[in-house]
PDB file of C-alpha atoms in Angstrom:
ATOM      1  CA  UNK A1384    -118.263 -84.069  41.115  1.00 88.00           C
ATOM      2  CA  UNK A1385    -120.696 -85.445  38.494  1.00 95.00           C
ATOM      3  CA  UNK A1386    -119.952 -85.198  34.798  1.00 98.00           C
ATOM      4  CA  UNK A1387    -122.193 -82.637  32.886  1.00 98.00           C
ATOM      5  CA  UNK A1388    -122.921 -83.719  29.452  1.00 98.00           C
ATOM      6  CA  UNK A1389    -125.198 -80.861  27.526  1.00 98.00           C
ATOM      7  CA  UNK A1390    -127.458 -82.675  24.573  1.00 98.00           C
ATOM      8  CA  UNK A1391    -127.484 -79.276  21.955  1.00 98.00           C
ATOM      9  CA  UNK A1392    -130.591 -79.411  19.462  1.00 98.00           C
ATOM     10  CA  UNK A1393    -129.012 -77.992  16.876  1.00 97.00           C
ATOM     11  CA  UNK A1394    -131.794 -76.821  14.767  1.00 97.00           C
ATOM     12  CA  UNK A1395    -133.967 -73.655  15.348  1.00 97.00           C
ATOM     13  CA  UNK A1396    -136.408 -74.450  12.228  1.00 95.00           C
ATOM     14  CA  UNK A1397    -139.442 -73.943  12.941  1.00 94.00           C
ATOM     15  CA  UNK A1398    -141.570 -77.318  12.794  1.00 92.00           C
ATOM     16  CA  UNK A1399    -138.334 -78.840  13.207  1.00 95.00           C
ATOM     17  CA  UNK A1400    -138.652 -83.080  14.035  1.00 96.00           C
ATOM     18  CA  UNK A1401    -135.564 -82.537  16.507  1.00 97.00           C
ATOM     19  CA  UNK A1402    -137.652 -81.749  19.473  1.00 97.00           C
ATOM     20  CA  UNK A1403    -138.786 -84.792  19.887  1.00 98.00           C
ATOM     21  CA  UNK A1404    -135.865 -86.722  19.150  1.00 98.00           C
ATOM     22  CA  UNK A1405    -134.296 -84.329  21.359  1.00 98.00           C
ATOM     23  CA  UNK A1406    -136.949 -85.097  24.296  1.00 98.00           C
ATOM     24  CA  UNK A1407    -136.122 -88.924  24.031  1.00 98.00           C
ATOM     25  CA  UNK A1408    -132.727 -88.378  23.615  1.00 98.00           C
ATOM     26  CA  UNK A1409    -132.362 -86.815  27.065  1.00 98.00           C
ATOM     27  CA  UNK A1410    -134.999 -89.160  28.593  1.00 98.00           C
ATOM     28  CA  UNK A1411    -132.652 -92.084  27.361  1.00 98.00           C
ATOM     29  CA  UNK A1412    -129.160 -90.253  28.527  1.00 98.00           C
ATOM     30  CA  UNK A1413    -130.946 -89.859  31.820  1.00 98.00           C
ATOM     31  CA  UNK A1414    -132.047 -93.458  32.503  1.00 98.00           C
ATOM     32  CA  UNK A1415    -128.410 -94.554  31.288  1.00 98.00           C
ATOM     33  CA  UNK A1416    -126.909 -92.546  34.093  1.00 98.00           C
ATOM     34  CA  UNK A1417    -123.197 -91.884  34.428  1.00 98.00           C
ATOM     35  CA  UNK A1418    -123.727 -87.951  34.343  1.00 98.00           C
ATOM     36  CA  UNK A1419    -125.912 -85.318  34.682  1.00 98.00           C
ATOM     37  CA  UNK A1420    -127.706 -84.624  31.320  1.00 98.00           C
ATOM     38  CA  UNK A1421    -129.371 -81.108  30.010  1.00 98.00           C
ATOM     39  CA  UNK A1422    -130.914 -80.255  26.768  1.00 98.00           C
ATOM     40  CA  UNK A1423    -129.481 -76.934  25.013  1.00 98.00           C
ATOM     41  CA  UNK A1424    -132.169 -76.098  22.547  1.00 98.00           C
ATOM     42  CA  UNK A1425    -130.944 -73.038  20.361  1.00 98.00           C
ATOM     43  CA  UNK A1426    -133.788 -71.769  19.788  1.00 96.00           C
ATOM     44  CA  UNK A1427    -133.809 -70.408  23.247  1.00 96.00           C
ATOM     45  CA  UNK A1428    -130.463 -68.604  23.475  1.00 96.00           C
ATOM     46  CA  UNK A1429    -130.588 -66.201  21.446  1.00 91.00           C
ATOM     47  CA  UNK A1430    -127.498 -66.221  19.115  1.00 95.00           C
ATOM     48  CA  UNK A1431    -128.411 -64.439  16.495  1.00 91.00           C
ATOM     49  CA  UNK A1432    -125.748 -64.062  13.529  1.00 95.00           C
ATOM     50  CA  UNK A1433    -122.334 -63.954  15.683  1.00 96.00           C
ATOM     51  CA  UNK A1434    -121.980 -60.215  16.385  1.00 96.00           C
ATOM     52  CA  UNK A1435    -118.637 -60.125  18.725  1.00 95.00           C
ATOM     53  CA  UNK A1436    -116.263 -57.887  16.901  1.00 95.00           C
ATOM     54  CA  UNK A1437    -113.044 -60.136  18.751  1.00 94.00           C
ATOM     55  CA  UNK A1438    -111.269 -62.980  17.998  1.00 96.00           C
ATOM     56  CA  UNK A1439    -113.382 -65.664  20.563  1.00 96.00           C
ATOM     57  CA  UNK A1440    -109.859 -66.824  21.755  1.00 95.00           C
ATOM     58  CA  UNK A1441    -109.188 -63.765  23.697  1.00 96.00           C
ATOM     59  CA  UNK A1442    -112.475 -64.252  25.334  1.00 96.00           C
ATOM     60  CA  UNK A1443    -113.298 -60.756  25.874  1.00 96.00           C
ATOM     61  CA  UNK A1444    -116.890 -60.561  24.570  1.00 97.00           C
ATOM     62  CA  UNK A1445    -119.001 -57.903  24.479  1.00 96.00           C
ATOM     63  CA  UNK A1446    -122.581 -58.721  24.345  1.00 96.00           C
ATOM     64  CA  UNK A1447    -124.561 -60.520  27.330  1.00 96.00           C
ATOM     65  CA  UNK A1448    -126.124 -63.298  25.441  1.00 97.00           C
ATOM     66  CA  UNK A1449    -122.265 -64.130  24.466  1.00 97.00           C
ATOM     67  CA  UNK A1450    -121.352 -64.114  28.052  1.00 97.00           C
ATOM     68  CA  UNK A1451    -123.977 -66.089  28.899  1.00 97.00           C
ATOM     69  CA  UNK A1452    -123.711 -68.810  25.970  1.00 98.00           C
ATOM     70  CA  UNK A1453    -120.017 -68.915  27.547  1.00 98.00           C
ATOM     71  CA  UNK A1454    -120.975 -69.757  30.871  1.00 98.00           C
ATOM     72  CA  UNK A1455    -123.269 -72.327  29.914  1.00 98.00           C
ATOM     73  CA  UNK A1456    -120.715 -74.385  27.276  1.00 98.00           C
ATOM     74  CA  UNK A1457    -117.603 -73.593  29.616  1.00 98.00           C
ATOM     75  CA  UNK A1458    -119.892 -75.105  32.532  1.00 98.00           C
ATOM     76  CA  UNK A1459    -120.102 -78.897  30.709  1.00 98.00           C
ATOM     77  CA  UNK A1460    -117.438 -81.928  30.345  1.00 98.00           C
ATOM     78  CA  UNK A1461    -119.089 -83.320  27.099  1.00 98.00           C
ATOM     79  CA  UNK A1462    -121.568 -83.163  24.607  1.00 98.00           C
ATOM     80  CA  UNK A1463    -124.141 -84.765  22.324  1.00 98.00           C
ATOM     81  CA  UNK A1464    -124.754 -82.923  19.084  1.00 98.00           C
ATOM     82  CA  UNK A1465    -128.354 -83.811  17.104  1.00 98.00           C
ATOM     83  CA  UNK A1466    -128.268 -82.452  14.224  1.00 98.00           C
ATOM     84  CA  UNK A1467    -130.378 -82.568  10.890  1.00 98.00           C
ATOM     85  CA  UNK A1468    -128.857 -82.717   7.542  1.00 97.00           C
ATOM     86  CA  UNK A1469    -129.811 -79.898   5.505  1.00 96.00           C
ATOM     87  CA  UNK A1470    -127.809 -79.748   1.639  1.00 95.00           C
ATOM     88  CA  UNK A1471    -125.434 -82.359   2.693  1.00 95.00           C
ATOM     89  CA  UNK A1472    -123.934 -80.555   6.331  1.00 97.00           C
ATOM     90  CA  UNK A1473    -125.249 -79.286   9.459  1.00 98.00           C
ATOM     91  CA  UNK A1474    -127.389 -76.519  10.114  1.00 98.00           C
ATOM     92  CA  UNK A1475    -125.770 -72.865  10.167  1.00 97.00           C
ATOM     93  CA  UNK A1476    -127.631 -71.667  13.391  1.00 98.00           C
ATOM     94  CA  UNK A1477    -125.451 -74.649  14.817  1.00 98.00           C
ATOM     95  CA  UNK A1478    -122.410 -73.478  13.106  1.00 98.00           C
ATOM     96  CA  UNK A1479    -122.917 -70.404  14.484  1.00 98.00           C
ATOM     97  CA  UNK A1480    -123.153 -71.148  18.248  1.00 98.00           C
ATOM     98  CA  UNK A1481    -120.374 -73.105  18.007  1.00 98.00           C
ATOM     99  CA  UNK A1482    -118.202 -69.930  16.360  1.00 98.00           C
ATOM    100  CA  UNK A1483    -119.383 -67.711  19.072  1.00 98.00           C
ATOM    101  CA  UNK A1484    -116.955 -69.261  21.853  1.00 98.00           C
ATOM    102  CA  UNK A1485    -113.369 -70.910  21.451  1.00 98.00           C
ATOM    103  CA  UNK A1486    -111.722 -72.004  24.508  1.00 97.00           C
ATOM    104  CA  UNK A1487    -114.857 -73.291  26.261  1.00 98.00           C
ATOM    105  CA  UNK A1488    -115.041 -76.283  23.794  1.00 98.00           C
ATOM    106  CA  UNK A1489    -111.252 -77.099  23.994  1.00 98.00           C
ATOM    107  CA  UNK A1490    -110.585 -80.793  25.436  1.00 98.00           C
ATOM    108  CA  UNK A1491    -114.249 -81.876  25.862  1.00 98.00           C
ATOM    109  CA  UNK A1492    -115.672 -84.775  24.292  1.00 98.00           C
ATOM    110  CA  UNK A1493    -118.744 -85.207  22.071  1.00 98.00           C
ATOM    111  CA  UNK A1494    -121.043 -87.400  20.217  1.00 98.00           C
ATOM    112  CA  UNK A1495    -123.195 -87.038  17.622  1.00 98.00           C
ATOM    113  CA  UNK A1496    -126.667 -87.911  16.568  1.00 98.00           C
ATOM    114  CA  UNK A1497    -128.024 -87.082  13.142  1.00 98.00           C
ATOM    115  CA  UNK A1498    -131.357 -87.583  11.548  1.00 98.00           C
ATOM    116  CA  UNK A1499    -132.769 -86.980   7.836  1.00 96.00           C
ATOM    117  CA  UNK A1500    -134.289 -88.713   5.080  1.00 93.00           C
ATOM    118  CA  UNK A1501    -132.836 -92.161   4.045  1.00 85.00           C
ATOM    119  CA  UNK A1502    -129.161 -91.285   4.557  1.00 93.00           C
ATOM    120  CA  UNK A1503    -130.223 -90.318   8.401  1.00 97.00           C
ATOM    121  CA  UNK A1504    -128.119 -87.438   8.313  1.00 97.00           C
ATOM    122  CA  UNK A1505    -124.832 -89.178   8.208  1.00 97.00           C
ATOM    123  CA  UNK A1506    -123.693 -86.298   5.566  1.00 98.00           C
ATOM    124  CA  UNK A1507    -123.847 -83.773   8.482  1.00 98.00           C
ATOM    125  CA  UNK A1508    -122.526 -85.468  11.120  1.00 98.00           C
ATOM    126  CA  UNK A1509    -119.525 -86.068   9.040  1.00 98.00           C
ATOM    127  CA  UNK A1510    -118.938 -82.075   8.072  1.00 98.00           C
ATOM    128  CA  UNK A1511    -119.523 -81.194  12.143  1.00 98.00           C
ATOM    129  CA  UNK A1512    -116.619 -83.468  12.689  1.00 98.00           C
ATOM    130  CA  UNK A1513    -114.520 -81.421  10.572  1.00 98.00           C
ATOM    131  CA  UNK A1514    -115.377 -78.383  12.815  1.00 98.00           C
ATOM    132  CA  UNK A1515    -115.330 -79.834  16.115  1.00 98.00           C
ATOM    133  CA  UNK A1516    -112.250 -81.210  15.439  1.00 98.00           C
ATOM    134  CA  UNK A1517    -110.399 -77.331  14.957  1.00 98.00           C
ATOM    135  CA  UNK A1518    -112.425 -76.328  17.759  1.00 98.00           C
ATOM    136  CA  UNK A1519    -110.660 -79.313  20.089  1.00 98.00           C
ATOM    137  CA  UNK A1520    -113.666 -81.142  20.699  1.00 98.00           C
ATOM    138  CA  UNK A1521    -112.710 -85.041  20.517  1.00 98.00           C
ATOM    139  CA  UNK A1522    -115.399 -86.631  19.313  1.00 98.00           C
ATOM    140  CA  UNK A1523    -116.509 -90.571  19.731  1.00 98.00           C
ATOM    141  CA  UNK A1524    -116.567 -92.933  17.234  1.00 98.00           C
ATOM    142  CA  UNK A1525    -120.469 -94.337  17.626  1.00 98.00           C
ATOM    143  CA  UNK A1526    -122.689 -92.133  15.786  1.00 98.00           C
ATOM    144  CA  UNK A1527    -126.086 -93.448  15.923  1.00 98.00           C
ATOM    145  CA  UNK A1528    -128.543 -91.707  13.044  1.00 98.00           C
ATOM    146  CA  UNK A1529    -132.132 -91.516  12.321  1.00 97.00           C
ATOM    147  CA  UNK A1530    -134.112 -91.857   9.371  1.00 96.00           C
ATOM    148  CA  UNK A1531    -137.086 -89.537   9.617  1.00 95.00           C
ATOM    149  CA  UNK A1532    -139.099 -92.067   7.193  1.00 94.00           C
ATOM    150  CA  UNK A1533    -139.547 -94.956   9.069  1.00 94.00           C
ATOM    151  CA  UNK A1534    -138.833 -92.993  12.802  1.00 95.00           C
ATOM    152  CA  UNK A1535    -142.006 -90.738  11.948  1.00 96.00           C
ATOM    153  CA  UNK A1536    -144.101 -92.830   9.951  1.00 94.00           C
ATOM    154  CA  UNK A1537    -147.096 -92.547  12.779  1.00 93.00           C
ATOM    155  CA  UNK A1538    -146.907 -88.641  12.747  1.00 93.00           C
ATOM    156  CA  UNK A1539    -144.949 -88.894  16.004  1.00 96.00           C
ATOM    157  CA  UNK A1540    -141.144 -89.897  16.826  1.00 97.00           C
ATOM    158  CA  UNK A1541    -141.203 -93.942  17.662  1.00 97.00           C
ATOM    159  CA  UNK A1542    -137.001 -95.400  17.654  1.00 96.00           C
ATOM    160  CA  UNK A1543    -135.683 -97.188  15.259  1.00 94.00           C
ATOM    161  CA  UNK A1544    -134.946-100.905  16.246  1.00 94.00           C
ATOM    162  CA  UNK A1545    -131.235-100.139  17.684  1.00 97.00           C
ATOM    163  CA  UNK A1546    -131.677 -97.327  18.266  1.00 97.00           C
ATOM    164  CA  UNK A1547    -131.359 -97.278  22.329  1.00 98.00           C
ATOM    165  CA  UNK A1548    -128.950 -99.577  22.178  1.00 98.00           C
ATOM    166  CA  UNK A1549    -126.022 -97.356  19.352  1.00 98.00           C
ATOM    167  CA  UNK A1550    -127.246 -93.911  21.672  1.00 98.00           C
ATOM    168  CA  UNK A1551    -126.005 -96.176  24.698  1.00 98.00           C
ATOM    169  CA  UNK A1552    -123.043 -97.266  23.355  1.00 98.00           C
ATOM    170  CA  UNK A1553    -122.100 -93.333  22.724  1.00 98.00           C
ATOM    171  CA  UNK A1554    -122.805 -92.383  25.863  1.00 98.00           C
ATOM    172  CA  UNK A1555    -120.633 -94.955  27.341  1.00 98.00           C
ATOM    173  CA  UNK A1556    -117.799 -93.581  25.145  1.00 98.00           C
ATOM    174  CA  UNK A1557    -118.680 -89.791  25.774  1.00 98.00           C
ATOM    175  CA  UNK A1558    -118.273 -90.083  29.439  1.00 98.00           C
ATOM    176  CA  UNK A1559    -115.091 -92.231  29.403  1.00 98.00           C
ATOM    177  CA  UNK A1560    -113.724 -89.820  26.977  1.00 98.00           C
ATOM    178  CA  UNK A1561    -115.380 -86.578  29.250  1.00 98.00           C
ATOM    179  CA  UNK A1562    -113.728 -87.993  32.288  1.00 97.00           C
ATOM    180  CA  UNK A1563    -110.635 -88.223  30.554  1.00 97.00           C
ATOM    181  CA  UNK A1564    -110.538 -84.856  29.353  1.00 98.00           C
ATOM    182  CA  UNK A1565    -111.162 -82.715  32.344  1.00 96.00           C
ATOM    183  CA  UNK A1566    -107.993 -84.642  33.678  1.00 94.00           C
ATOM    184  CA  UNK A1567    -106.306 -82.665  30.668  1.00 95.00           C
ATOM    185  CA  UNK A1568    -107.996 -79.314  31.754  1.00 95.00           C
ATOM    186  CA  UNK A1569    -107.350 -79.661  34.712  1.00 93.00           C
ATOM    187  CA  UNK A1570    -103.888 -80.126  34.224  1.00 93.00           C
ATOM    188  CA  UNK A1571    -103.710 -77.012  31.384  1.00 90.00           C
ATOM    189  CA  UNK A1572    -105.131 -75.017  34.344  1.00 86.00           C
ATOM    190  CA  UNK A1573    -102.786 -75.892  36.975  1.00 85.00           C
ATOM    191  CA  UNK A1574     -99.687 -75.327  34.292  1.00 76.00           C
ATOM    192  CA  UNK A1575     -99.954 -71.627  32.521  1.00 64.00           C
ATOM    193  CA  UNK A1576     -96.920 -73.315  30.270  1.00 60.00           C
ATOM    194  CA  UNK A1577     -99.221 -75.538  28.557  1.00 55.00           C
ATOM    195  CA  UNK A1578    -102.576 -73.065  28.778  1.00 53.00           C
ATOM    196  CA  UNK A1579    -104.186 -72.154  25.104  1.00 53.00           C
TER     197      UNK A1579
END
């Protein structure tokens, strides 16, 4: 079975330059191969501030758009994060979605791609680490980043020189790492003993 790698735009701003990053982003993951690549924009799943009244380790959720934002993370081996950098981090509707659900992040890996002004986001990649990393996710070293000045300077998204070449060499390392990992799931499932 095919790995499932889910590239989440992680802004929901409207205006926002991540859409088409985003677009190319998934047009590049797609013509590297190796998996079967989707694009989660959250602007389209309705999370609004997390309302579940449990603890998300338990699981038991009680609205539909929860449910459903479960199936659809619980459903993929890896990720790619792009994310913006807004006051030095990553953008809360971002941090949200990713405190609506526990377990169905556990043991998957992830990359991330940040853009901004001339520091390309790096500020926000390195506080989602922080998160990711309590939430289980291991994430790869290669973190390729954008700077909207020269990536934008026509009006429209063109790539940085590079910039192919770094979001390849994540990939490569998100679905070693994402082939690893379900091993480890797959194992956690198959041995209650070492279950979450």
């Amino acid at each position: 079975m095919a790995l499932r790698i889910g590239i989440i735009l992680g802004s929901t701003r409207p205006g926002r330059r991540g859409e088409q990053i985003a677009s190319w982003l998934l047009d590049t993951a797609r013509a590297h191969g190796g998996a079967d690549f989707e694009l989660i924009d959250l602007a389209h799943h309705g999370l609004d501030n997390l309302d579940e009244g449990g603890n998300p380790t338990h699981q038991q959720y009680e609205h539909p758009h929860t449910r459903d934002w479960s199936a659809l993370i619980d459903g993929f081996d890896g990720f790619v994060f792009l994310t913006p950098e807004y006051n030095h981090s990553f953008p809360g509707a971002l941090k949200n979605a990713l405190d609506y659900v526990y377990c169905e992040w556990n043991d998957k890996a992830a990359g991330i791609v940040s853009y901004g002004g001339w520091a390309a986001g790096v500020r926000a990649a390195e506080a989602l680490r922080l998160v990711l990393a309590e939430l289980q996710v291991a994430t790869v070293r290669a973190q390729p980043a954008v700077p909207l000045i020269p990536a934008f300077s026509t009006g429209a998204f063109v790539p940085t020189e590079g910039l192919g070449v770094a979001v390849c060499g994540m990939l490569d390392q998100i679905i070693a790492w994402s082939g690893a990992l379900r091993g480890v799931r797959e194992a956690k499932s198959e041995s209650p003993a070492i279950a979450h």
